[in-house]
PDB file of C-alpha atoms and ligand atoms in Angstrom:
ATOM      1  CA  UNK A   1     172.307  83.826 122.311  1.00 62.00           C
ATOM      2  CA  UNK A   2     173.952  80.890 124.189  1.00 69.00           C
ATOM      3  CA  UNK A   3     172.789  77.471 123.090  1.00 76.00           C
ATOM      4  CA  UNK A   4     170.478  75.875 125.552  1.00 77.00           C
ATOM      5  CA  UNK A   5     171.698  72.626 127.205  1.00 87.00           C
ATOM      6  CA  UNK A   6     170.431  69.309 125.856  1.00 92.00           C
ATOM      7  CA  UNK A   7     166.752  68.768 126.768  1.00 96.00           C
ATOM      8  CA  UNK A   8     166.425  66.070 129.353  1.00 96.00           C
ATOM      9  CA  UNK A   9     163.300  66.307 131.548  1.00 98.00           C
ATOM     10  CA  UNK A  10     159.685  65.336 130.870  1.00 98.00           C
ATOM     11  CA  UNK A  11     156.571  66.881 132.283  1.00 98.00           C
ATOM     12  CA  UNK A  12     154.974  63.781 133.710  1.00 98.00           C
ATOM     13  CA  UNK A  13     151.507  65.030 134.711  1.00 98.00           C
ATOM     14  CA  UNK A  14     149.241  67.217 132.542  1.00 98.00           C
ATOM     15  CA  UNK A  15     145.654  67.336 131.302  1.00 98.00           C
ATOM     16  CA  UNK A  16     143.415  67.874 128.250  1.00 98.00           C
ATOM     17  CA  UNK A  17     139.923  69.492 127.763  1.00 98.00           C
ATOM     18  CA  UNK A  18     138.467  65.893 127.653  1.00 98.00           C
ATOM     19  CA  UNK A  19     138.361  65.945 131.481  1.00 98.00           C
ATOM     20  CA  UNK A  20     136.052  68.998 131.355  1.00 97.00           C
ATOM     21  CA  UNK A  21     138.135  71.174 133.734  1.00 97.00           C
ATOM     22  CA  UNK A  22     141.324  71.846 131.702  1.00 98.00           C
ATOM     23  CA  UNK A  23     142.034  74.007 128.700  1.00 98.00           C
ATOM     24  CA  UNK A  24     144.346  73.826 125.739  1.00 98.00           C
ATOM     25  CA  UNK A  25     145.364  70.907 123.421  1.00 98.00           C
ATOM     26  CA  UNK A  26     148.514  68.793 124.009  1.00 98.00           C
ATOM     27  CA  UNK A  27     150.109  70.944 121.262  1.00 98.00           C
ATOM     28  CA  UNK A  28     149.597  74.047 123.362  1.00 98.00           C
ATOM     29  CA  UNK A  29     151.236  72.340 126.242  1.00 98.00           C
ATOM     30  CA  UNK A  30     154.093  71.162 123.971  1.00 98.00           C
ATOM     31  CA  UNK A  31     154.774  74.687 122.879  1.00 98.00           C
ATOM     32  CA  UNK A  32     155.434  75.747 126.478  1.00 98.00           C
ATOM     33  CA  UNK A  33     157.501  72.567 127.095  1.00 98.00           C
ATOM     34  CA  UNK A  34     159.742  73.588 124.176  1.00 98.00           C
ATOM     35  CA  UNK A  35     160.156  77.000 125.781  1.00 97.00           C
ATOM     36  CA  UNK A  36     161.216  75.296 129.016  1.00 98.00           C
ATOM     37  CA  UNK A  37     163.712  73.164 127.117  1.00 98.00           C
ATOM     38  CA  UNK A  38     162.013  69.931 128.117  1.00 98.00           C
ATOM     39  CA  UNK A  39     162.639  66.694 126.166  1.00 98.00           C
ATOM     40  CA  UNK A  40     158.981  65.808 126.171  1.00 98.00           C
ATOM     41  CA  UNK A  41     155.548  65.725 127.792  1.00 98.00           C
ATOM     42  CA  UNK A  42     153.462  62.782 129.001  1.00 98.00           C
ATOM     43  CA  UNK A  43     149.775  63.529 128.716  1.00 98.00           C
ATOM     44  CA  UNK A  44     148.015  62.039 131.773  1.00 98.00           C
ATOM     45  CA  UNK A  45     144.344  63.074 131.630  1.00 98.00           C
ATOM     46  CA  UNK A  46     141.821  61.763 134.133  1.00 98.00           C
ATOM     47  CA  UNK A  47     140.780  58.142 133.174  1.00 98.00           C
ATOM     48  CA  UNK A  48     137.257  57.043 132.411  1.00 98.00           C
ATOM     49  CA  UNK A  49     135.697  55.354 135.468  1.00 98.00           C
ATOM     50  CA  UNK A  50     132.863  52.872 135.617  1.00 97.00           C
ATOM     51  CA  UNK A  51     129.259  53.487 136.699  1.00 96.00           C
ATOM     52  CA  UNK A  52     129.416  57.274 136.550  1.00 96.00           C
ATOM     53  CA  UNK A  53     132.021  57.564 139.275  1.00 98.00           C
ATOM     54  CA  UNK A  54     133.204  61.194 139.397  1.00 98.00           C
ATOM     55  CA  UNK A  55     131.965  61.603 135.851  1.00 97.00           C
ATOM     56  CA  UNK A  56     131.933  65.382 135.756  1.00 97.00           C
ATOM     57  CA  UNK A  57     135.784  65.496 136.029  1.00 98.00           C
ATOM     58  CA  UNK A  58     136.778  63.003 133.323  1.00 98.00           C
ATOM     59  CA  UNK A  59     136.244  61.793 129.778  1.00 98.00           C
ATOM     60  CA  UNK A  60     133.557  59.161 129.108  1.00 97.00           C
ATOM     61  CA  UNK A  61     134.626  55.664 128.176  1.00 96.00           C
ATOM     62  CA  UNK A  62     133.225  56.410 124.681  1.00 97.00           C
ATOM     63  CA  UNK A  63     135.665  59.316 124.365  1.00 98.00           C
ATOM     64  CA  UNK A  64     138.723  57.114 124.825  1.00 98.00           C
ATOM     65  CA  UNK A  65     139.463  56.928 121.030  1.00 98.00           C
ATOM     66  CA  UNK A  66     139.300  60.785 120.966  1.00 98.00           C
ATOM     67  CA  UNK A  67     141.975  60.880 123.711  1.00 98.00           C
ATOM     68  CA  UNK A  68     144.225  58.561 121.694  1.00 98.00           C
ATOM     69  CA  UNK A  69     143.692  60.601 118.567  1.00 98.00           C
ATOM     70  CA  UNK A  70     144.299  63.979 120.348  1.00 98.00           C
ATOM     71  CA  UNK A  71     147.672  62.747 121.732  1.00 98.00           C
ATOM     72  CA  UNK A  72     148.674  61.061 118.474  1.00 98.00           C
ATOM     73  CA  UNK A  73     147.911  64.268 116.449  1.00 98.00           C
ATOM     74  CA  UNK A  74     150.106  66.380 118.718  1.00 98.00           C
ATOM     75  CA  UNK A  75     152.891  63.733 118.785  1.00 98.00           C
ATOM     76  CA  UNK A  76     152.914  63.829 114.901  1.00 98.00           C
ATOM     77  CA  UNK A  77     152.884  67.630 114.816  1.00 98.00           C
ATOM     78  CA  UNK A  78     155.901  67.916 117.144  1.00 98.00           C
ATOM     79  CA  UNK A  79     157.848  64.866 115.822  1.00 98.00           C
ATOM     80  CA  UNK A  80     161.561  65.683 115.884  1.00 97.00           C
ATOM     81  CA  UNK A  81     161.086  68.668 118.174  1.00 97.00           C
ATOM     82  CA  UNK A  82     159.372  67.360 121.247  1.00 98.00           C
ATOM     83  CA  UNK A  83     158.579  63.850 122.436  1.00 98.00           C
ATOM     84  CA  UNK A  84     154.875  63.540 123.245  1.00 98.00           C
ATOM     85  CA  UNK A  85     153.678  60.339 125.024  1.00 98.00           C
ATOM     86  CA  UNK A  86     150.369  58.851 126.194  1.00 98.00           C
ATOM     87  CA  UNK A  87     149.812  58.429 129.863  1.00 98.00           C
ATOM     88  CA  UNK A  88     146.910  58.372 132.281  1.00 98.00           C
ATOM     89  CA  UNK A  89     145.936  59.609 135.717  1.00 98.00           C
ATOM     90  CA  UNK A  90     143.828  56.869 137.240  1.00 98.00           C
ATOM     91  CA  UNK A  91     141.535  57.329 140.185  1.00 98.00           C
ATOM     92  CA  UNK A  92     142.177  54.642 142.855  1.00 98.00           C
ATOM     93  CA  UNK A  93     139.810  53.451 145.576  1.00 98.00           C
ATOM     94  CA  UNK A  94     139.438  49.867 146.914  1.00 98.00           C
ATOM     95  CA  UNK A  95     137.305  47.805 144.540  1.00 98.00           C
ATOM     96  CA  UNK A  96     138.396  49.396 141.287  1.00 98.00           C
ATOM     97  CA  UNK A  97     141.410  47.096 140.829  1.00 98.00           C
ATOM     98  CA  UNK A  98     139.990  44.779 138.135  1.00 98.00           C
ATOM     99  CA  UNK A  99     138.594  47.697 136.091  1.00 98.00           C
ATOM    100  CA  UNK A 100     141.835  49.576 136.249  1.00 98.00           C
ATOM    101  CA  UNK A 101     143.904  46.488 135.518  1.00 98.00           C
ATOM    102  CA  UNK A 102     142.018  45.929 132.334  1.00 98.00           C
ATOM    103  CA  UNK A 103     142.147  49.634 131.308  1.00 98.00           C
ATOM    104  CA  UNK A 104     145.793  49.930 131.953  1.00 98.00           C
ATOM    105  CA  UNK A 105     146.904  46.720 130.366  1.00 98.00           C
ATOM    106  CA  UNK A 106     144.812  47.259 127.166  1.00 98.00           C
ATOM    107  CA  UNK A 107     146.593  50.480 126.274  1.00 98.00           C
ATOM    108  CA  UNK A 108     150.109  51.551 125.192  1.00 97.00           C
ATOM    109  CA  UNK A 109     150.682  53.870 128.190  1.00 98.00           C
ATOM    110  CA  UNK A 110     153.977  55.417 129.041  1.00 98.00           C
ATOM    111  CA  UNK A 111     153.302  56.693 132.647  1.00 98.00           C
ATOM    112  CA  UNK A 112     150.365  55.684 134.782  1.00 99.00           C
ATOM    113  CA  UNK A 113     149.584  57.884 137.773  1.00 99.00           C
ATOM    114  CA  UNK A 114     147.626  56.394 140.693  1.00 99.00           C
ATOM    115  CA  UNK A 115     145.476  59.037 142.473  1.00 98.00           C
ATOM    116  CA  UNK A 116     143.386  58.979 145.603  1.00 98.00           C
ATOM    117  CA  UNK A 117     141.172  61.965 145.149  1.00 98.00           C
ATOM    118  CA  UNK A 118     139.488  62.727 148.524  1.00 98.00           C
ATOM    119  CA  UNK A 119     137.463  65.601 147.146  1.00 97.00           C
ATOM    120  CA  UNK A 120     135.499  63.303 144.856  1.00 98.00           C
ATOM    121  CA  UNK A 121     131.918  63.107 146.028  1.00 98.00           C
ATOM    122  CA  UNK A 122     131.506  59.370 145.594  1.00 98.00           C
ATOM    123  CA  UNK A 123     134.745  58.709 147.543  1.00 98.00           C
ATOM    124  CA  UNK A 124     133.850  61.113 150.301  1.00 98.00           C
ATOM    125  CA  UNK A 125     130.362  59.604 150.647  1.00 98.00           C
ATOM    126  CA  UNK A 126     131.883  56.220 151.210  1.00 98.00           C
ATOM    127  CA  UNK A 127     134.787  56.980 153.433  1.00 98.00           C
ATOM    128  CA  UNK A 128     134.065  60.211 155.314  1.00 98.00           C
ATOM    129  CA  UNK A 129     132.377  59.478 158.615  1.00 96.00           C
ATOM    130  CA  UNK A 130     132.478  63.034 159.986  1.00 97.00           C
ATOM    131  CA  UNK A 131     135.961  62.800 161.524  1.00 98.00           C
ATOM    132  CA  UNK A 132     138.529  64.667 159.427  1.00 98.00           C
ATOM    133  CA  UNK A 133     141.526  62.980 161.150  1.00 98.00           C
ATOM    134  CA  UNK A 134     139.982  59.539 160.434  1.00 98.00           C
ATOM    135  CA  UNK A 135     139.534  60.603 156.838  1.00 98.00           C
ATOM    136  CA  UNK A 136     143.277  61.549 156.629  1.00 98.00           C
ATOM    137  CA  UNK A 137     144.240  58.202 157.925  1.00 98.00           C
ATOM    138  CA  UNK A 138     141.953  56.416 155.457  1.00 98.00           C
ATOM    139  CA  UNK A 139     143.461  58.460 152.677  1.00 98.00           C
ATOM    140  CA  UNK A 140     147.052  57.372 153.440  1.00 98.00           C
ATOM    141  CA  UNK A 141     145.965  53.761 153.875  1.00 98.00           C
ATOM    142  CA  UNK A 142     144.391  53.908 150.421  1.00 99.00           C
ATOM    143  CA  UNK A 143     147.520  55.496 149.014  1.00 98.00           C
ATOM    144  CA  UNK A 144     149.599  52.531 150.240  1.00 99.00           C
ATOM    145  CA  UNK A 145     146.924  50.133 148.906  1.00 99.00           C
ATOM    146  CA  UNK A 146     147.224  51.848 145.502  1.00 99.00           C
ATOM    147  CA  UNK A 147     150.970  51.151 145.560  1.00 99.00           C
ATOM    148  CA  UNK A 148     150.379  47.493 146.579  1.00 99.00           C
ATOM    149  CA  UNK A 149     148.165  46.884 143.565  1.00 98.00           C
ATOM    150  CA  UNK A 150     151.348  47.266 141.413  1.00 98.00           C
ATOM    151  CA  UNK A 151     149.129  49.005 138.810  1.00 98.00           C
ATOM    152  CA  UNK A 152     150.621  52.431 138.934  1.00 99.00           C
ATOM    153  CA  UNK A 153     154.159  53.866 138.227  1.00 99.00           C
ATOM    154  CA  UNK A 154     153.650  56.918 140.499  1.00 99.00           C
ATOM    155  CA  UNK A 155     151.270  58.018 143.285  1.00 99.00           C
ATOM    156  CA  UNK A 156     150.088  61.539 142.440  1.00 98.00           C
ATOM    157  CA  UNK A 157     150.039  64.501 144.819  1.00 98.00           C
ATOM    158  CA  UNK A 158     150.432  62.220 147.809  1.00 98.00           C
ATOM    159  CA  UNK A 159     149.136  64.423 150.615  1.00 98.00           C
ATOM    160  CA  UNK A 160     146.223  65.910 148.781  1.00 98.00           C
ATOM    161  CA  UNK A 161     143.961  65.233 151.693  1.00 98.00           C
ATOM    162  CA  UNK A 162     145.550  68.109 153.655  1.00 97.00           C
ATOM    163  CA  UNK A 163     143.373  70.576 151.644  1.00 96.00           C
ATOM    164  CA  UNK A 164     140.146  68.906 152.396  1.00 96.00           C
ATOM    165  CA  UNK A 165     139.965  70.436 155.853  1.00 95.00           C
ATOM    166  CA  UNK A 166     143.079  72.646 156.167  1.00 97.00           C
ATOM    167  CA  UNK A 167     142.404  73.604 159.827  1.00 97.00           C
ATOM    168  CA  UNK A 168     142.460  69.897 160.757  1.00 98.00           C
ATOM    169  CA  UNK A 169     145.815  69.240 159.093  1.00 98.00           C
ATOM    170  CA  UNK A 170     148.262  68.780 161.916  1.00 97.00           C
ATOM    171  CA  UNK A 171     151.076  66.552 160.903  1.00 97.00           C
ATOM    172  CA  UNK A 172     152.051  65.155 164.362  1.00 97.00           C
ATOM    173  CA  UNK A 173     148.563  63.679 164.716  1.00 97.00           C
ATOM    174  CA  UNK A 174     148.896  61.519 161.536  1.00 98.00           C
ATOM    175  CA  UNK A 175     152.625  61.106 161.119  1.00 98.00           C
ATOM    176  CA  UNK A 176     152.714  57.515 162.367  1.00 98.00           C
ATOM    177  CA  UNK A 177     150.007  56.659 159.839  1.00 98.00           C
ATOM    178  CA  UNK A 178     151.975  58.352 157.104  1.00 98.00           C
ATOM    179  CA  UNK A 179     155.145  56.608 158.044  1.00 98.00           C
ATOM    180  CA  UNK A 180     153.384  53.142 157.975  1.00 98.00           C
ATOM    181  CA  UNK A 181     151.976  54.068 154.543  1.00 99.00           C
ATOM    182  CA  UNK A 182     155.448  55.103 153.238  1.00 99.00           C
ATOM    183  CA  UNK A 183     156.948  51.833 154.497  1.00 99.00           C
ATOM    184  CA  UNK A 184     154.385  49.948 152.394  1.00 99.00           C
ATOM    185  CA  UNK A 185     154.918  52.215 149.420  1.00 99.00           C
ATOM    186  CA  UNK A 186     158.715  51.708 149.602  1.00 99.00           C
ATOM    187  CA  UNK A 187     158.220  47.891 149.784  1.00 98.00           C
ATOM    188  CA  UNK A 188     155.961  48.098 146.661  1.00 98.00           C
ATOM    189  CA  UNK A 189     158.711  50.071 144.787  1.00 98.00           C
ATOM    190  CA  UNK A 190     156.200  52.641 143.555  1.00 98.00           C
ATOM    191  CA  UNK A 191     157.356  56.124 142.844  1.00 99.00           C
ATOM    192  CA  UNK A 192     155.710  59.174 144.338  1.00 99.00           C
ATOM    193  CA  UNK A 193     155.100  62.585 142.757  1.00 98.00           C
ATOM    194  CA  UNK A 194     156.166  66.022 143.884  1.00 98.00           C
ATOM    195  CA  UNK A 195     153.217  68.033 142.466  1.00 98.00           C
ATOM    196  CA  UNK A 196     153.818  71.802 142.169  1.00 98.00           C
ATOM    197  CA  UNK A 197     150.195  72.667 141.807  1.00 97.00           C
ATOM    198  CA  UNK A 198     149.762  72.474 145.654  1.00 94.00           C
ATOM    199  CA  UNK A 199     151.326  75.968 145.882  1.00 93.00           C
ATOM    200  CA  UNK A 200     148.053  77.404 144.431  1.00 90.00           C
ATOM    201  CA  UNK A 201     145.875  75.582 146.995  1.00 93.00           C
ATOM    202  CA  UNK A 202     144.582  76.560 150.494  1.00 93.00           C
ATOM    203  CA  UNK A 203     147.654  75.169 152.207  1.00 95.00           C
ATOM    204  CA  UNK A 204     150.171  76.782 149.886  1.00 95.00           C
ATOM    205  CA  UNK A 205     152.814  74.044 149.688  1.00 97.00           C
ATOM    206  CA  UNK A 206     153.590  71.476 147.104  1.00 98.00           C
ATOM    207  CA  UNK A 207     152.107  67.919 147.512  1.00 98.00           C
ATOM    208  CA  UNK A 208     153.644  66.501 149.502  1.00 98.00           C
ATOM    209  CA  UNK A 209     155.084  69.045 151.915  1.00 98.00           C
ATOM    210  CA  UNK A 210     158.685  69.047 153.238  1.00 98.00           C
ATOM    211  CA  UNK A 211     158.167  66.876 156.336  1.00 98.00           C
ATOM    212  CA  UNK A 212     156.767  64.054 154.274  1.00 98.00           C
ATOM    213  CA  UNK A 213     159.446  64.548 151.614  1.00 98.00           C
ATOM    214  CA  UNK A 214     162.069  63.906 154.253  1.00 98.00           C
ATOM    215  CA  UNK A 215     160.432  60.627 155.290  1.00 98.00           C
ATOM    216  CA  UNK A 216     160.229  59.619 151.625  1.00 99.00           C
ATOM    217  CA  UNK A 217     163.957  60.271 151.086  1.00 98.00           C
ATOM    218  CA  UNK A 218     164.820  58.171 154.159  1.00 98.00           C
ATOM    219  CA  UNK A 219     163.002  55.195 152.515  1.00 98.00           C
ATOM    220  CA  UNK A 220     164.697  55.957 149.142  1.00 98.00           C
ATOM    221  CA  UNK A 221     161.258  56.154 147.343  1.00 98.00           C
ATOM    222  CA  UNK A 222     161.837  57.530 143.895  1.00 98.00           C
ATOM    223  CA  UNK A 223     160.335  60.896 143.130  1.00 98.00           C
ATOM    224  CA  UNK A 224     158.666  62.092 139.908  1.00 98.00           C
ATOM    225  CA  UNK A 225     158.110  65.760 139.111  1.00 98.00           C
ATOM    226  CA  UNK A 226     154.706  67.007 137.863  1.00 98.00           C
ATOM    227  CA  UNK A 227     153.090  70.379 137.508  1.00 98.00           C
ATOM    228  CA  UNK A 228     149.556  68.805 137.022  1.00 98.00           C
ATOM    229  CA  UNK A 229     148.949  71.516 134.436  1.00 98.00           C
ATOM    230  CA  UNK A 230     145.236  72.051 133.507  1.00 98.00           C
ATOM    231  CA  UNK A 231     146.371  75.085 131.482  1.00 98.00           C
ATOM    232  CA  UNK A 232     149.365  75.233 129.099  1.00 98.00           C
ATOM    233  CA  UNK A 233     151.052  78.048 130.951  1.00 98.00           C
ATOM    234  CA  UNK A 234     151.667  75.778 133.927  1.00 98.00           C
ATOM    235  CA  UNK A 235     153.736  73.147 132.103  1.00 98.00           C
ATOM    236  CA  UNK A 236     156.902  72.576 134.251  1.00 98.00           C
ATOM    237  CA  UNK A 237     155.677  75.323 136.561  1.00 98.00           C
ATOM    238  CA  UNK A 238     157.972  75.840 139.583  1.00 98.00           C
ATOM    239  CA  UNK A 239     160.141  72.845 138.661  1.00 98.00           C
ATOM    240  CA  UNK A 240     163.316  74.682 139.783  1.00 98.00           C
ATOM    241  CA  UNK A 241     161.725  75.395 143.201  1.00 98.00           C
ATOM    242  CA  UNK A 242     160.692  71.755 143.430  1.00 98.00           C
ATOM    243  CA  UNK A 243     164.212  70.514 142.667  1.00 98.00           C
ATOM    244  CA  UNK A 244     165.577  72.790 145.471  1.00 98.00           C
ATOM    245  CA  UNK A 245     162.929  71.462 147.838  1.00 98.00           C
ATOM    246  CA  UNK A 246     163.883  67.893 146.980  1.00 98.00           C
ATOM    247  CA  UNK A 247     167.548  68.511 147.512  1.00 98.00           C
ATOM    248  CA  UNK A 248     166.902  70.239 150.838  1.00 98.00           C
ATOM    249  CA  UNK A 249     164.851  67.247 152.096  1.00 98.00           C
ATOM    250  CA  UNK A 250     167.537  64.654 151.238  1.00 98.00           C
ATOM    251  CA  UNK A 251     166.727  63.568 147.671  1.00 98.00           C
ATOM    252  CA  UNK A 252     169.537  63.179 145.063  1.00 98.00           C
ATOM    253  CA  UNK A 253     167.561  62.188 141.913  1.00 98.00           C
ATOM    254  CA  UNK A 254     164.375  62.957 140.062  1.00 98.00           C
ATOM    255  CA  UNK A 255     162.678  60.416 137.801  1.00 98.00           C
ATOM    256  CA  UNK A 256     160.382  60.119 134.827  1.00 98.00           C
ATOM    257  CA  UNK A 257     158.822  57.152 133.152  1.00 98.00           C
ATOM    258  CA  UNK A 258     158.806  56.103 129.428  1.00 98.00           C
ATOM    259  CA  UNK A 259     157.356  52.789 128.316  1.00 98.00           C
ATOM    260  CA  UNK A 260     156.559  52.415 132.040  1.00 98.00           C
ATOM    261  CA  UNK A 261     160.317  52.243 132.644  1.00 98.00           C
ATOM    262  CA  UNK A 262     161.791  54.505 135.281  1.00 98.00           C
ATOM    263  CA  UNK A 263     164.662  56.906 134.353  1.00 98.00           C
ATOM    264  CA  UNK A 264     166.670  58.678 137.129  1.00 98.00           C
ATOM    265  CA  UNK A 265     168.252  62.096 136.625  1.00 98.00           C
ATOM    266  CA  UNK A 266     170.594  63.675 139.142  1.00 98.00           C
ATOM    267  CA  UNK A 267     168.996  66.807 140.518  1.00 98.00           C
ATOM    268  CA  UNK A 268     171.811  69.314 139.493  1.00 97.00           C
ATOM    269  CA  UNK A 269     171.729  67.872 135.971  1.00 97.00           C
ATOM    270  CA  UNK A 270     167.924  68.284 135.890  1.00 98.00           C
ATOM    271  CA  UNK A 271     168.110  71.871 137.072  1.00 97.00           C
ATOM    272  CA  UNK A 272     170.793  72.767 134.570  1.00 97.00           C
ATOM    273  CA  UNK A 273     168.678  71.427 131.671  1.00 97.00           C
ATOM    274  CA  UNK A 274     165.760  73.821 132.336  1.00 98.00           C
ATOM    275  CA  UNK A 275     165.225  77.209 130.629  1.00 96.00           C
ATOM    276  CA  UNK A 276     162.992  79.821 132.307  1.00 94.00           C
ATOM    277  CA  UNK A 277     160.017  81.115 130.402  1.00 90.00           C
ATOM    278  CA  UNK A 278     160.749  84.412 128.637  1.00 86.00           C
TER     279      UNK A 278
HETATM  280 ZN1   ZN B 301     142.169  67.595 137.003  1.00 86.80          ZN
HETATM  281 ZN1   ZN B 302     144.907  64.375 140.557  1.00 86.80          ZN
END
């Protein structure tokens, strides 16, 4: 058998059962990452939020020590074989800045995702006024605000709102708003994620889609790759397809974060480092 190339890439977005809608331990995800010839995984489960916000989709604040222990146990188990790091996917909405600042700065996180989740009931209740286009505009404004907080390394799945009301997703109607948001995100030097899980949603394309990816490339905003696995089998899912999409929309590099420091990898090098699942 030919020797696989040196592992290089990290899976930068994945979950644990603590969020109540994912299955498998970080070790189960790590086993798939090894098969894919990744260098490591960054566990980024949904963060605890205050006052019961979206409580059904995340760990409780009291479970935080369990999260640290879960990631540490897998990291020890895979030491010398796969690098397992602690990260977090944080919900962002205006008003949560102080809470998040404290949560993020008090923990040794390697990669912090900032997510606007327009499907969350509490968010929808506050910001949906019955007009789906206005909701899309609010979403992109909040995404830019998230970047401007400087709290996050990467903005997750940054066109997630398109699946809230797929029939109302017509890019030309909101493209100027998206461009303005991307200008602000570029100025904030925050990375954005290409999230491959979008292929399994009602609008079957990655988040974001190709038109937005082109606008991102024009602004030289760094891209991070994530499968957003809620099941071990999806670790690094469709990464090859994602790299091809990035190249075809004008991107030259993919990035990951360790110790909250950004590492660029040329796309051809990234592609060559991956092994398909048997
Ligand atoms: Zn989730
Ligand atoms: Zn998310």
